[in-house]
GROMACS .gro file of N, CA and C in nm:
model
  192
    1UNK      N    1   0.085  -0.116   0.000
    1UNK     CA    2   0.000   0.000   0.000
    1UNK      C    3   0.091   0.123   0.000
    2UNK      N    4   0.056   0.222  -0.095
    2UNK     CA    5   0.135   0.294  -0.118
    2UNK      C    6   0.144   0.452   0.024
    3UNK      N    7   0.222   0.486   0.040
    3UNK     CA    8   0.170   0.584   0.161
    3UNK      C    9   0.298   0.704   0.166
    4UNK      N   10   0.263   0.821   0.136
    4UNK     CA   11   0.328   0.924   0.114
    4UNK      C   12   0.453   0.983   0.175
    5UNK      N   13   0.348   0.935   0.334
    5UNK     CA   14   0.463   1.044   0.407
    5UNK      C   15   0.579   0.915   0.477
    6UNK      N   16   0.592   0.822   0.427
    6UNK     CA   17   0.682   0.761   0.506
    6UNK      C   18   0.840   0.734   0.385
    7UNK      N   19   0.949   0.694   0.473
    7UNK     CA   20   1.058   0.712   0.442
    7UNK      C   21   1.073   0.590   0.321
    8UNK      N   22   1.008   0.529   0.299
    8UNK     CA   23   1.007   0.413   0.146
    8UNK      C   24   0.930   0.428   0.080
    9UNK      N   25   0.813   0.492   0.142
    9UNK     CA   26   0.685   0.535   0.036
    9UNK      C   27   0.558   0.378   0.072
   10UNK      N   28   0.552   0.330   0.107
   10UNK     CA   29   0.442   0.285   0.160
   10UNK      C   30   0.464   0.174   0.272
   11UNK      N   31   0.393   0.154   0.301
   11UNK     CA   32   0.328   0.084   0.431
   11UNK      C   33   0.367  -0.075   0.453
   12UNK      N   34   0.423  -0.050   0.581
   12UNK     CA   35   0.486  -0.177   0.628
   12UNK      C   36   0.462  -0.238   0.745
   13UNK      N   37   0.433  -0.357   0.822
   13UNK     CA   38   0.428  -0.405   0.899
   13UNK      C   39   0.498  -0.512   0.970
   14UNK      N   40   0.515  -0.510   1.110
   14UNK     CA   41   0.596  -0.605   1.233
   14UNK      C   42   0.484  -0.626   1.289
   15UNK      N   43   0.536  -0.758   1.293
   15UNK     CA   44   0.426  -0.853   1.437
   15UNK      C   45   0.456  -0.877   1.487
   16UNK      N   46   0.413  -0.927   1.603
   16UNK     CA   47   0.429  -1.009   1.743
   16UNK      C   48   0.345  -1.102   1.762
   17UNK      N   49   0.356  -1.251   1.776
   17UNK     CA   50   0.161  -1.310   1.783
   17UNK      C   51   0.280  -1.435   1.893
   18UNK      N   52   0.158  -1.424   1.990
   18UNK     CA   53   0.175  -1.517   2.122
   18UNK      C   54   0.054  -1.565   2.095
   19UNK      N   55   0.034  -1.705   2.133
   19UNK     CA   56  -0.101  -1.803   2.143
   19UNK      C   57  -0.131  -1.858   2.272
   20UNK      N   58  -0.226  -1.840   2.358
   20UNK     CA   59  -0.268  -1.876   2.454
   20UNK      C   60  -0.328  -2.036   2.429
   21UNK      N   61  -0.301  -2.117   2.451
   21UNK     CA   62  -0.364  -2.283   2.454
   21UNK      C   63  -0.473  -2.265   2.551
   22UNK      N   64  -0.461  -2.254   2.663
   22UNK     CA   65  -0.555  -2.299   2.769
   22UNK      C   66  -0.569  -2.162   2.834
   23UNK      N   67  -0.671  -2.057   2.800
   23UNK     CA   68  -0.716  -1.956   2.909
   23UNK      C   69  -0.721  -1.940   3.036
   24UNK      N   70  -0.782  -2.078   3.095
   24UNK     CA   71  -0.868  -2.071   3.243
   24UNK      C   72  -0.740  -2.102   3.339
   25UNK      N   73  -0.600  -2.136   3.263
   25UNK     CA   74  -0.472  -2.124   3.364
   25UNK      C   75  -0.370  -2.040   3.336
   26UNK      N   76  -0.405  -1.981   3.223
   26UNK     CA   77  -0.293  -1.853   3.161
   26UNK      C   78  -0.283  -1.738   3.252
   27UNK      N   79  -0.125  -1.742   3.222
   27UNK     CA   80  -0.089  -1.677   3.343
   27UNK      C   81  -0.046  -1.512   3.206
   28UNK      N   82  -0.112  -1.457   3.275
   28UNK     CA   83  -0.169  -1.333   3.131
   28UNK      C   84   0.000  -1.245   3.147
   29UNK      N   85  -0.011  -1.232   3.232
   29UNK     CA   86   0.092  -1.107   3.230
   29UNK      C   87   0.220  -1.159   3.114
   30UNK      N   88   0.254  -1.311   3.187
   30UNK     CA   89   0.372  -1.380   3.079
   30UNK      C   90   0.343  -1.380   2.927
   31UNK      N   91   0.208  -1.368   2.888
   31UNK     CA   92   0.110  -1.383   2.780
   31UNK      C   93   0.150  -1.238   2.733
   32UNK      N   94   0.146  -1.161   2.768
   32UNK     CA   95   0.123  -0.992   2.729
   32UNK      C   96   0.314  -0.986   2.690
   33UNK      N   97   0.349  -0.984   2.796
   33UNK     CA   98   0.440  -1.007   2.768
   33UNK      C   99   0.552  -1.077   2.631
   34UNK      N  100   0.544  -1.181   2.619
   34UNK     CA  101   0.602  -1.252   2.513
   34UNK      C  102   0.544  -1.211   2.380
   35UNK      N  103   0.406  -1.155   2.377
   35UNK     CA  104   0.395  -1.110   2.279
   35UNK      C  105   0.447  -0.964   2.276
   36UNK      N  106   0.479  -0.891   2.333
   36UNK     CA  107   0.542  -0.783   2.343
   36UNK      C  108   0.696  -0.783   2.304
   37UNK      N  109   0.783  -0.887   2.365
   37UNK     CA  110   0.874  -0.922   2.322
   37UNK      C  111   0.924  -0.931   2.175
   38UNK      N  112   0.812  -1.026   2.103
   38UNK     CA  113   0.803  -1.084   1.995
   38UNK      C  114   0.800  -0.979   1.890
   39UNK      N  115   0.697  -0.876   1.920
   39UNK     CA  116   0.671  -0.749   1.878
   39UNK      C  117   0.807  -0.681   1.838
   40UNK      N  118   0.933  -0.645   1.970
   40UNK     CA  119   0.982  -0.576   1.936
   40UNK      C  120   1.100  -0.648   1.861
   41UNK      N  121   1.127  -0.784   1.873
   41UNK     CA  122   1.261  -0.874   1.779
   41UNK      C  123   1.198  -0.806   1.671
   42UNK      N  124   1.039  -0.861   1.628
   42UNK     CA  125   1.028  -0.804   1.465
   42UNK      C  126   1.097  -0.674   1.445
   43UNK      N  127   1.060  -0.565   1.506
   43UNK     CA  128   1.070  -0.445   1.446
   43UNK      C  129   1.251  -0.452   1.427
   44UNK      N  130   1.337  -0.553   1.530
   44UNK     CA  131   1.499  -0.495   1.511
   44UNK      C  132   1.497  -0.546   1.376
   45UNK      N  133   1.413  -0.689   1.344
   45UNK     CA  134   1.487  -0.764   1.243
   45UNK      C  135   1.483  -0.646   1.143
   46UNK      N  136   1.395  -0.579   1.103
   46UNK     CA  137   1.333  -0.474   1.025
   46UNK      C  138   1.222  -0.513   0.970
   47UNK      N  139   1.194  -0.446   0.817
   47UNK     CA  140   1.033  -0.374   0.799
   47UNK      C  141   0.977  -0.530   0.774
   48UNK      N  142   0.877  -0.550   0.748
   48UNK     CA  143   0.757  -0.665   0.711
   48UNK      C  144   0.820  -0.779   0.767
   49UNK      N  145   0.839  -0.797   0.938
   49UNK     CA  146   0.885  -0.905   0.972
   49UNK      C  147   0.794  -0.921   1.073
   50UNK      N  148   0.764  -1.080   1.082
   50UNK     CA  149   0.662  -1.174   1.167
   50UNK      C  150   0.744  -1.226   1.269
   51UNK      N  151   0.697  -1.230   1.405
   51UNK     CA  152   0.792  -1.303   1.508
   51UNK      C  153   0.649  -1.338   1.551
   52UNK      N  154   0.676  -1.518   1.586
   52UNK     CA  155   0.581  -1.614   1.675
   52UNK      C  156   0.669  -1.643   1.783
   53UNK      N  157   0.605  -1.608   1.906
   53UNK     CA  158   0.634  -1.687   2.012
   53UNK      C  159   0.614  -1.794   2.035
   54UNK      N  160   0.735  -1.889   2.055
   54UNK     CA  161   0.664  -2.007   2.098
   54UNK      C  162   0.659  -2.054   2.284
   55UNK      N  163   0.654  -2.139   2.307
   55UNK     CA  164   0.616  -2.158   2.474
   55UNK      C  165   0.742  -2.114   2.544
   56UNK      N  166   0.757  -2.118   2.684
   56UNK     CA  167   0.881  -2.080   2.714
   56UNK      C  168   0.995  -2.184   2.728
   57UNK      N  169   1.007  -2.250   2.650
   57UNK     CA  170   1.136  -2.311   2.656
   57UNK      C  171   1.130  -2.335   2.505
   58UNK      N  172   1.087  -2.273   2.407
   58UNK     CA  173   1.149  -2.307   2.270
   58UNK      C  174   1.173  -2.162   2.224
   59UNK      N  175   1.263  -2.189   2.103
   59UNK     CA  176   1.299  -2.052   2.054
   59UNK      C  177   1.185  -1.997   1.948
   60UNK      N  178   1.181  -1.873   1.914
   60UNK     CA  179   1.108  -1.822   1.847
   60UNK      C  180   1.121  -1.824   1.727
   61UNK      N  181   1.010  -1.835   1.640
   61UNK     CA  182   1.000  -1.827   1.503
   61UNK      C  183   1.000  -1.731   1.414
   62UNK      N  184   1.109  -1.696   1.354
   62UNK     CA  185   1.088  -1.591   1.290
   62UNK      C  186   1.036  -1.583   1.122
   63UNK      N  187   1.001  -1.457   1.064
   63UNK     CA  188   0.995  -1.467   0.908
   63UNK      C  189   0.999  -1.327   0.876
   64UNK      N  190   1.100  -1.305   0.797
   64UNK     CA  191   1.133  -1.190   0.730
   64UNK      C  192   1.112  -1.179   0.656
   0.00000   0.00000   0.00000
């Protein structure tokens, strides 16, 4: 999408996506968290990059 005022000329996106399995024992804050995390690896990797969290003992998935 094309978009004027930015420094490449259009529109780019970073993610962060954490998946909750089981609600009724999620412990939210760690939840908010890791996806926050995830959020900001994308933005170092740079522009149109996806970071999945995975549980806490595996490494994360990335896609650039």
């Amino acid at each position: 999408m094309k978009h004027e005022y930015t420094d490449v000329g259009y529109i780019t996106l970073s993610m962060g996506i954490k998946t909750l399995h089981n609600p009724q024992t999620g412990d939210y804050i760690y939840f908010a968290d890791a996806a926050d995390k995830a959020l900001y690896q994308a933005k170092r990797q740079g522009r149109n990059c996806i970071v999945v969290s995975e549980d806490r003992y595996k490494k994360s998935a990335e896609r650039c």
